RNA sequence: GUGGGCGUAGCUCAGCUGGUGGUAGCUCCGGGUUGUGGUCCCGGCGGUCGUGGGUUCGAGUCCCAUCGCUCACCCCA
């Protein structure tokens, strides 16, 4: 394929039938969250660059090197959103939603953008579903979000999920702890790899993410944030766990789970589907009580998470599941008599208005070809109209499973189809 | 951004050490005596061998570059 004729690197074309799967996944997400009182929020795909810079943190990879940043014709620096949370909080503050009953619960679905190396399950334009509860620090909210997120996965038929959970305390806990951690890192500096040493200054918590075995061994002995968290944060976390336990939700505690965006505080979690390999993280979230203040608003607690739709779909496909059962066609209109086509197509419209799923040959196929097409798309019934039927002002209605067919006058066709397929009659 | 693998019809793939692109399978379209599908048989459509250079009498096959996919690192959804 020559250049210019292919979609840009790291982007995806969504075409049938896969596009239906994506849509069904988002629809399911909507159902689950609207039943829980969440409303849909749609914000721009691009925002002022500073919104993300101030919230996700300069030290994060996502903001530091993966953002699509551009200048518009008015000289403004804008960025394609790399994630939803910052925009949700921005909208909350901008529109004074703090006067709504709290917490304000929002869900959204849409494209996010990150300039990262492309791999299966990691795209530069990708789809996230997202939910945020802003304005309450009640641990019940954290737990409910986790429960709803898992509900989405399992309702799609995804099995074998892993949930990891951690608390990283409050920013005020973080200072003293970070000093302790830095001291530990400094004491072992000679044995740590360069990447970890770089993290020491930028964001020492990320040092726990190292995959270098020698460094990982040293980090295993490092002080854990979980052990240096305030009493309030520890109690908060214990309550989150109580709500999860009461629901029978299984999780593993992972004191090294830090997450890549700087705004997180207290609860953090990650859901993975291990069989996906390097891109196994299919969802993650956490509490961000300091985010609102970071972008200049009143201090406002919040929790939220996002899931990667493409990754979840890959996992479903690997399990041989499709989130979108094909909608069966009720009637196929096979019309051979050329003169009959306009009338039959008009009747088809009428049948569609009556709620039936209908198709007709749109490629000038012969009789045999049209029947073949009807059976290929799985039509339950086929309306046949050739020269003979047309001359009589009627048609043949064929049951595609039994092969039985009966003659029905065109004037009565739609009523007949509706009665036999939906059970509805005009008299009723 | 770094390293490895790959790139032949819409899809799945043959193509040995360079010598004229495959009767390949699937899909699609048509036919198998007047107008009846999912099986079978026959026929047909369909390829700038990802792209651009180079070596050579000659390159799908070798070399370089580039684009894309993929795996790992990395990052995270």
mmCIF file of N, CA and C in Angstrom, chain A residues 225-299:
data_model
loop_
_atom_site.group_PDB
_atom_site.id
_atom_site.type_symbol
_atom_site.label_atom_id
_atom_site.label_comp_id
_atom_site.label_asym_id
_atom_site.label_seq_id
_atom_site.Cartn_x
_atom_site.Cartn_y
_atom_site.Cartn_z
ATOM 1 N N UNK A 225 5.076 2.898 50.632
ATOM 2 C CA UNK A 225 4.184 4.015 50.935
ATOM 3 C C UNK A 225 3.068 3.585 51.886
ATOM 4 N N UNK A 226 2.610 2.368 51.682
ATOM 5 C CA UNK A 226 1.498 1.861 52.478
ATOM 6 C C UNK A 226 1.797 1.906 53.976
ATOM 7 N N UNK A 227 3.075 1.746 54.320
ATOM 8 C CA UNK A 227 3.446 1.735 55.732
ATOM 9 C C UNK A 227 3.678 3.136 56.277
ATOM 10 N N UNK A 228 3.588 4.139 55.406
ATOM 11 C CA UNK A 228 3.893 5.499 55.862
ATOM 12 C C UNK A 228 2.767 6.463 55.527
ATOM 13 N N UNK A 229 1.571 5.934 55.618
ATOM 14 C CA UNK A 229 0.402 6.703 55.246
ATOM 15 C C UNK A 229 -0.282 7.204 56.517
ATOM 16 N N UNK A 230 -0.922 8.357 56.420
ATOM 17 C CA UNK A 230 -1.577 8.920 57.602
ATOM 18 C C UNK A 230 -2.680 8.006 58.106
ATOM 19 N N UNK A 231 -3.048 8.212 59.345
ATOM 20 C CA UNK A 231 -4.108 7.401 59.934
ATOM 21 C C UNK A 231 -5.396 7.562 59.127
ATOM 22 N N UNK A 232 -5.690 8.809 58.739
ATOM 23 C CA UNK A 232 -6.920 9.069 57.992
ATOM 24 C C UNK A 232 -6.920 8.298 56.672
ATOM 25 N N UNK A 233 -5.784 8.334 55.961
ATOM 26 C CA UNK A 233 -5.706 7.645 54.685
ATOM 27 C C UNK A 233 -5.798 6.136 54.883
ATOM 28 N N UNK A 234 -5.177 5.646 55.932
ATOM 29 C CA UNK A 234 -5.208 4.207 56.208
ATOM 30 C C UNK A 234 -6.634 3.761 56.515
ATOM 31 N N UNK A 235 -7.350 4.578 57.286
ATOM 32 C CA UNK A 235 -8.736 4.225 57.603
ATOM 33 C C UNK A 235 -9.611 4.272 56.347
ATOM 34 N N UNK A 236 -9.350 5.277 55.541
ATOM 35 C CA UNK A 236 -10.080 5.396 54.279
ATOM 36 C C UNK A 236 -9.904 4.132 53.447
ATOM 37 N N UNK A 237 -8.678 3.697 53.368
ATOM 38 C CA UNK A 237 -8.374 2.507 52.573
ATOM 39 C C UNK A 237 -9.034 1.266 53.164
ATOM 40 N N UNK A 238 -9.014 1.172 54.470
ATOM 41 C CA UNK A 238 -9.634 0.015 55.130
ATOM 42 C C UNK A 238 -11.132 -0.027 54.823
ATOM 43 N N UNK A 239 -11.738 1.157 54.751
ATOM 44 C CA UNK A 239 -13.172 1.192 54.458
ATOM 45 C C UNK A 239 -13.445 0.816 53.007
ATOM 46 N N UNK A 240 -12.603 1.302 52.109
ATOM 47 C CA UNK A 240 -12.742 0.891 50.704
ATOM 48 C C UNK A 240 -12.723 -0.629 50.624
ATOM 49 N N UNK A 241 -11.778 -1.218 51.315
ATOM 50 C CA UNK A 241 -11.646 -2.679 51.263
ATOM 51 C C UNK A 241 -12.875 -3.363 51.866
ATOM 52 N N UNK A 242 -13.423 -2.781 52.924
ATOM 53 C CA UNK A 242 -14.609 -3.378 53.539
ATOM 54 C C UNK A 242 -15.775 -3.405 52.551
ATOM 55 N N UNK A 243 -15.913 -2.326 51.798
ATOM 56 C CA UNK A 243 -16.986 -2.276 50.802
ATOM 57 C C UNK A 243 -16.741 -3.283 49.673
ATOM 58 N N UNK A 244 -15.496 -3.471 49.317
ATOM 59 C CA UNK A 244 -15.183 -4.461 48.272
ATOM 60 C C UNK A 244 -15.406 -5.870 48.798
ATOM 61 N N UNK A 245 -14.960 -6.098 50.030
ATOM 62 C CA UNK A 245 -15.107 -7.433 50.608
ATOM 63 C C UNK A 245 -16.578 -7.812 50.722
ATOM 64 N N UNK A 246 -17.397 -6.855 51.121
ATOM 65 C CA UNK A 246 -18.824 -7.135 51.271
ATOM 66 C C UNK A 246 -19.448 -7.524 49.936
ATOM 67 N N UNK A 247 -18.866 -7.027 48.853
ATOM 68 C CA UNK A 247 -19.378 -7.367 47.526
ATOM 69 C C UNK A 247 -18.787 -8.675 47.011
ATOM 70 N N UNK A 248 -17.830 -9.222 47.759
ATOM 71 C CA UNK A 248 -17.190 -10.445 47.301
ATOM 72 C C UNK A 248 -16.202 -10.217 46.172
ATOM 73 N N UNK A 249 -15.705 -9.000 46.075
ATOM 74 C CA UNK A 249 -14.738 -8.695 45.012
ATOM 75 C C UNK A 249 -13.338 -9.090 45.458
ATOM 76 N N UNK A 250 -12.664 -9.843 44.614
ATOM 77 C CA UNK A 250 -11.313 -10.291 44.950
ATOM 78 C C UNK A 250 -10.283 -9.338 44.377
ATOM 79 N N UNK A 251 -9.224 -9.148 45.129
ATOM 80 C CA UNK A 251 -8.154 -8.261 44.671
ATOM 81 C C UNK A 251 -6.866 -8.653 45.359
ATOM 82 N N UNK A 252 -5.772 -8.200 44.826
ATOM 83 C CA UNK A 252 -4.505 -8.382 45.526
ATOM 84 C C UNK A 252 -3.967 -6.995 45.874
ATOM 85 N N UNK A 253 -3.377 -6.913 47.066
ATOM 86 C CA UNK A 253 -2.786 -5.645 47.488
ATOM 87 C C UNK A 253 -1.394 -5.555 46.886
ATOM 88 N N UNK A 254 -1.117 -4.434 46.264
ATOM 89 C CA UNK A 254 0.177 -4.267 45.620
ATOM 90 C C UNK A 254 0.779 -2.930 46.049
ATOM 91 N N UNK A 255 1.630 -2.950 47.055
ATOM 92 C CA UNK A 255 2.185 -1.708 47.594
ATOM 93 C C UNK A 255 3.050 -0.952 46.585
ATOM 94 N N UNK A 256 3.388 -1.588 45.485
ATOM 95 C CA UNK A 256 4.232 -0.901 44.504
ATOM 96 C C UNK A 256 3.391 -0.295 43.375
ATOM 97 N N UNK A 257 2.084 -0.480 43.466
ATOM 98 C CA UNK A 257 1.216 0.067 42.415
ATOM 99 C C UNK A 257 1.101 1.579 42.590
ATOM 100 N N UNK A 258 1.715 2.297 41.688
ATOM 101 C CA UNK A 258 1.840 3.736 41.856
ATOM 102 C C UNK A 258 1.016 4.499 40.821
ATOM 103 N N UNK A 259 0.961 3.990 39.649
ATOM 104 C CA UNK A 259 0.267 4.616 38.518
ATOM 105 C C UNK A 259 1.004 5.843 38.005
ATOM 106 N N UNK A 260 0.855 6.059 36.694
ATOM 107 C CA UNK A 260 1.754 6.980 36.032
ATOM 108 C C UNK A 260 1.386 8.447 36.069
ATOM 109 N N UNK A 261 0.214 8.768 36.552
ATOM 110 C CA UNK A 261 -0.175 10.170 36.530
ATOM 111 C C UNK A 261 -0.019 10.754 37.931
ATOM 112 N N UNK A 262 0.566 11.915 37.992
ATOM 113 C CA UNK A 262 0.989 12.458 39.284
ATOM 114 C C UNK A 262 -0.156 12.848 40.211
ATOM 115 N N UNK A 263 -1.355 13.025 39.668
ATOM 116 C CA UNK A 263 -2.411 13.591 40.506
ATOM 117 C C UNK A 263 -3.067 12.587 41.457
ATOM 118 N N UNK A 264 -2.699 11.324 41.373
ATOM 119 C CA UNK A 264 -3.380 10.343 42.208
ATOM 120 C C UNK A 264 -3.033 10.496 43.679
ATOM 121 N N UNK A 265 -4.015 10.190 44.531
ATOM 122 C CA UNK A 265 -3.799 10.151 45.972
ATOM 123 C C UNK A 265 -4.666 9.031 46.537
ATOM 124 N N UNK A 266 -4.297 8.563 47.692
ATOM 125 C CA UNK A 266 -5.056 7.490 48.356
ATOM 126 C C UNK A 266 -5.267 6.279 47.432
ATOM 127 N N UNK A 267 -6.509 5.918 47.177
ATOM 128 C CA UNK A 267 -6.764 4.666 46.468
ATOM 129 C C UNK A 267 -6.257 4.679 45.021
ATOM 130 N N UNK A 268 -5.522 3.665 44.644
ATOM 131 C CA UNK A 268 -5.199 3.457 43.227
ATOM 132 C C UNK A 268 -5.464 1.997 42.905
ATOM 133 N N UNK A 269 -5.878 1.735 41.675
ATOM 134 C CA UNK A 269 -6.102 0.345 41.294
ATOM 135 C C UNK A 269 -5.876 0.143 39.806
ATOM 136 N N UNK A 270 -5.715 -1.102 39.468
ATOM 137 C CA UNK A 270 -5.452 -1.455 38.083
ATOM 138 C C UNK A 270 -6.090 -2.803 37.800
ATOM 139 N N UNK A 271 -6.719 -2.925 36.647
ATOM 140 C CA UNK A 271 -7.303 -4.196 36.238
ATOM 141 C C UNK A 271 -6.521 -4.682 35.035
ATOM 142 N N UNK A 272 -6.109 -5.936 35.076
ATOM 143 C CA UNK A 272 -5.363 -6.450 33.932
ATOM 144 C C UNK A 272 -5.922 -7.790 33.487
ATOM 145 N N UNK A 273 -5.642 -8.091 32.244
ATOM 146 C CA UNK A 273 -6.019 -9.372 31.659
ATOM 147 C C UNK A 273 -4.708 -9.959 31.160
ATOM 148 N N UNK A 274 -4.072 -10.780 31.997
ATOM 149 C CA UNK A 274 -2.673 -11.157 31.780
ATOM 150 C C UNK A 274 -2.367 -11.731 30.394
ATOM 151 N N UNK A 275 -3.318 -12.419 29.792
ATOM 152 C CA UNK A 275 -3.025 -13.068 28.512
ATOM 153 C C UNK A 275 -2.728 -12.066 27.396
ATOM 154 N N UNK A 276 -3.003 -10.801 27.614
ATOM 155 C CA UNK A 276 -2.727 -9.814 26.570
ATOM 156 C C UNK A 276 -1.249 -9.463 26.459
ATOM 157 N N UNK A 277 -0.434 -9.981 27.356
ATOM 158 C CA UNK A 277 0.994 -9.719 27.238
ATOM 159 C C UNK A 277 1.389 -8.349 27.755
ATOM 160 N N UNK A 278 2.265 -7.691 27.016
ATOM 161 C CA UNK A 278 2.828 -6.438 27.515
ATOM 162 C C UNK A 278 1.765 -5.364 27.701
ATOM 163 N N UNK A 279 0.699 -5.452 26.920
ATOM 164 C CA UNK A 279 -0.353 -4.441 27.026
ATOM 165 C C UNK A 279 -1.557 -5.014 27.763
ATOM 166 N N UNK A 280 -1.300 -5.626 28.917
ATOM 167 C CA UNK A 280 -2.376 -6.343 29.594
ATOM 168 C C UNK A 280 -3.216 -5.436 30.485
ATOM 169 N N UNK A 281 -2.786 -4.219 30.702
ATOM 170 C CA UNK A 281 -3.575 -3.316 31.545
ATOM 171 C C UNK A 281 -4.801 -2.861 30.783
ATOM 172 N N UNK A 282 -5.980 -3.282 31.224
ATOM 173 C CA UNK A 282 -7.192 -2.936 30.482
ATOM 174 C C UNK A 282 -7.997 -1.858 31.190
ATOM 175 N N UNK A 283 -7.593 -1.512 32.398
ATOM 176 C CA UNK A 283 -8.311 -0.456 33.093
ATOM 177 C C UNK A 283 -7.555 -0.044 34.347
ATOM 178 N N UNK A 284 -7.705 1.198 34.725
ATOM 179 C CA UNK A 284 -7.019 1.629 35.928
ATOM 180 C C UNK A 284 -7.598 2.934 36.403
ATOM 181 N N UNK A 285 -7.466 3.176 37.682
ATOM 182 C CA UNK A 285 -8.014 4.414 38.196
ATOM 183 C C UNK A 285 -7.497 4.726 39.571
ATOM 184 N N UNK A 286 -8.088 5.733 40.151
ATOM 185 C CA UNK A 286 -7.656 6.101 41.481
ATOM 186 C C UNK A 286 -8.310 7.386 41.937
ATOM 187 N N UNK A 287 -7.990 7.735 43.151
ATOM 188 C CA UNK A 287 -8.516 8.953 43.765
ATOM 189 C C UNK A 287 -7.558 10.095 43.474
ATOM 190 N N UNK A 288 -8.108 11.292 43.316
ATOM 191 C CA UNK A 288 -7.259 12.441 42.957
ATOM 192 C C UNK A 288 -7.722 13.684 43.710
ATOM 193 N N UNK A 289 -7.648 13.621 45.017
ATOM 194 C CA UNK A 289 -8.208 14.687 45.834
ATOM 195 C C UNK A 289 -7.516 16.036 45.641
ATOM 196 N N UNK A 290 -6.313 16.035 45.061
ATOM 197 C CA UNK A 290 -5.611 17.303 44.897
ATOM 198 C C UNK A 290 -5.710 17.899 43.508
ATOM 199 N N UNK A 291 -6.379 17.207 42.616
ATOM 200 C CA UNK A 291 -6.381 17.637 41.224
ATOM 201 C C UNK A 291 -7.069 18.980 41.012
ATOM 202 N N UNK A 292 -8.242 19.145 41.594
ATOM 203 C CA UNK A 292 -9.019 20.371 41.361
ATOM 204 C C UNK A 292 -8.222 21.601 41.781
ATOM 205 N N UNK A 293 -7.580 21.512 42.925
ATOM 206 C CA UNK A 293 -6.791 22.634 43.392
ATOM 207 C C UNK A 293 -5.604 22.885 42.458
ATOM 208 N N UNK A 294 -5.073 21.814 41.898
ATOM 209 C CA UNK A 294 -3.906 21.940 41.019
ATOM 210 C C UNK A 294 -4.223 22.755 39.772
ATOM 211 N N UNK A 295 -5.478 22.743 39.339
ATOM 212 C CA UNK A 295 -5.800 23.532 38.155
ATOM 213 C C UNK A 295 -6.494 24.837 38.548
ATOM 214 N N UNK A 296 -6.407 25.203 39.826
ATOM 215 C CA UNK A 296 -6.855 26.512 40.234
ATOM 216 C C UNK A 296 -8.268 26.569 40.780
ATOM 217 N N UNK A 297 -8.879 25.427 41.040
ATOM 218 C CA UNK A 297 -10.223 25.419 41.597
ATOM 219 C C UNK A 297 -10.190 25.220 43.101
ATOM 220 N N UNK A 298 -11.387 25.223 43.700
ATOM 221 C CA UNK A 298 -11.468 24.930 45.120
ATOM 222 C C UNK A 298 -11.069 23.472 45.343
ATOM 223 N N UNK A 299 -10.431 23.195 46.476
ATOM 224 C CA UNK A 299 -10.068 21.812 46.759
ATOM 225 C C UNK A 299 -11.301 20.918 46.673
#
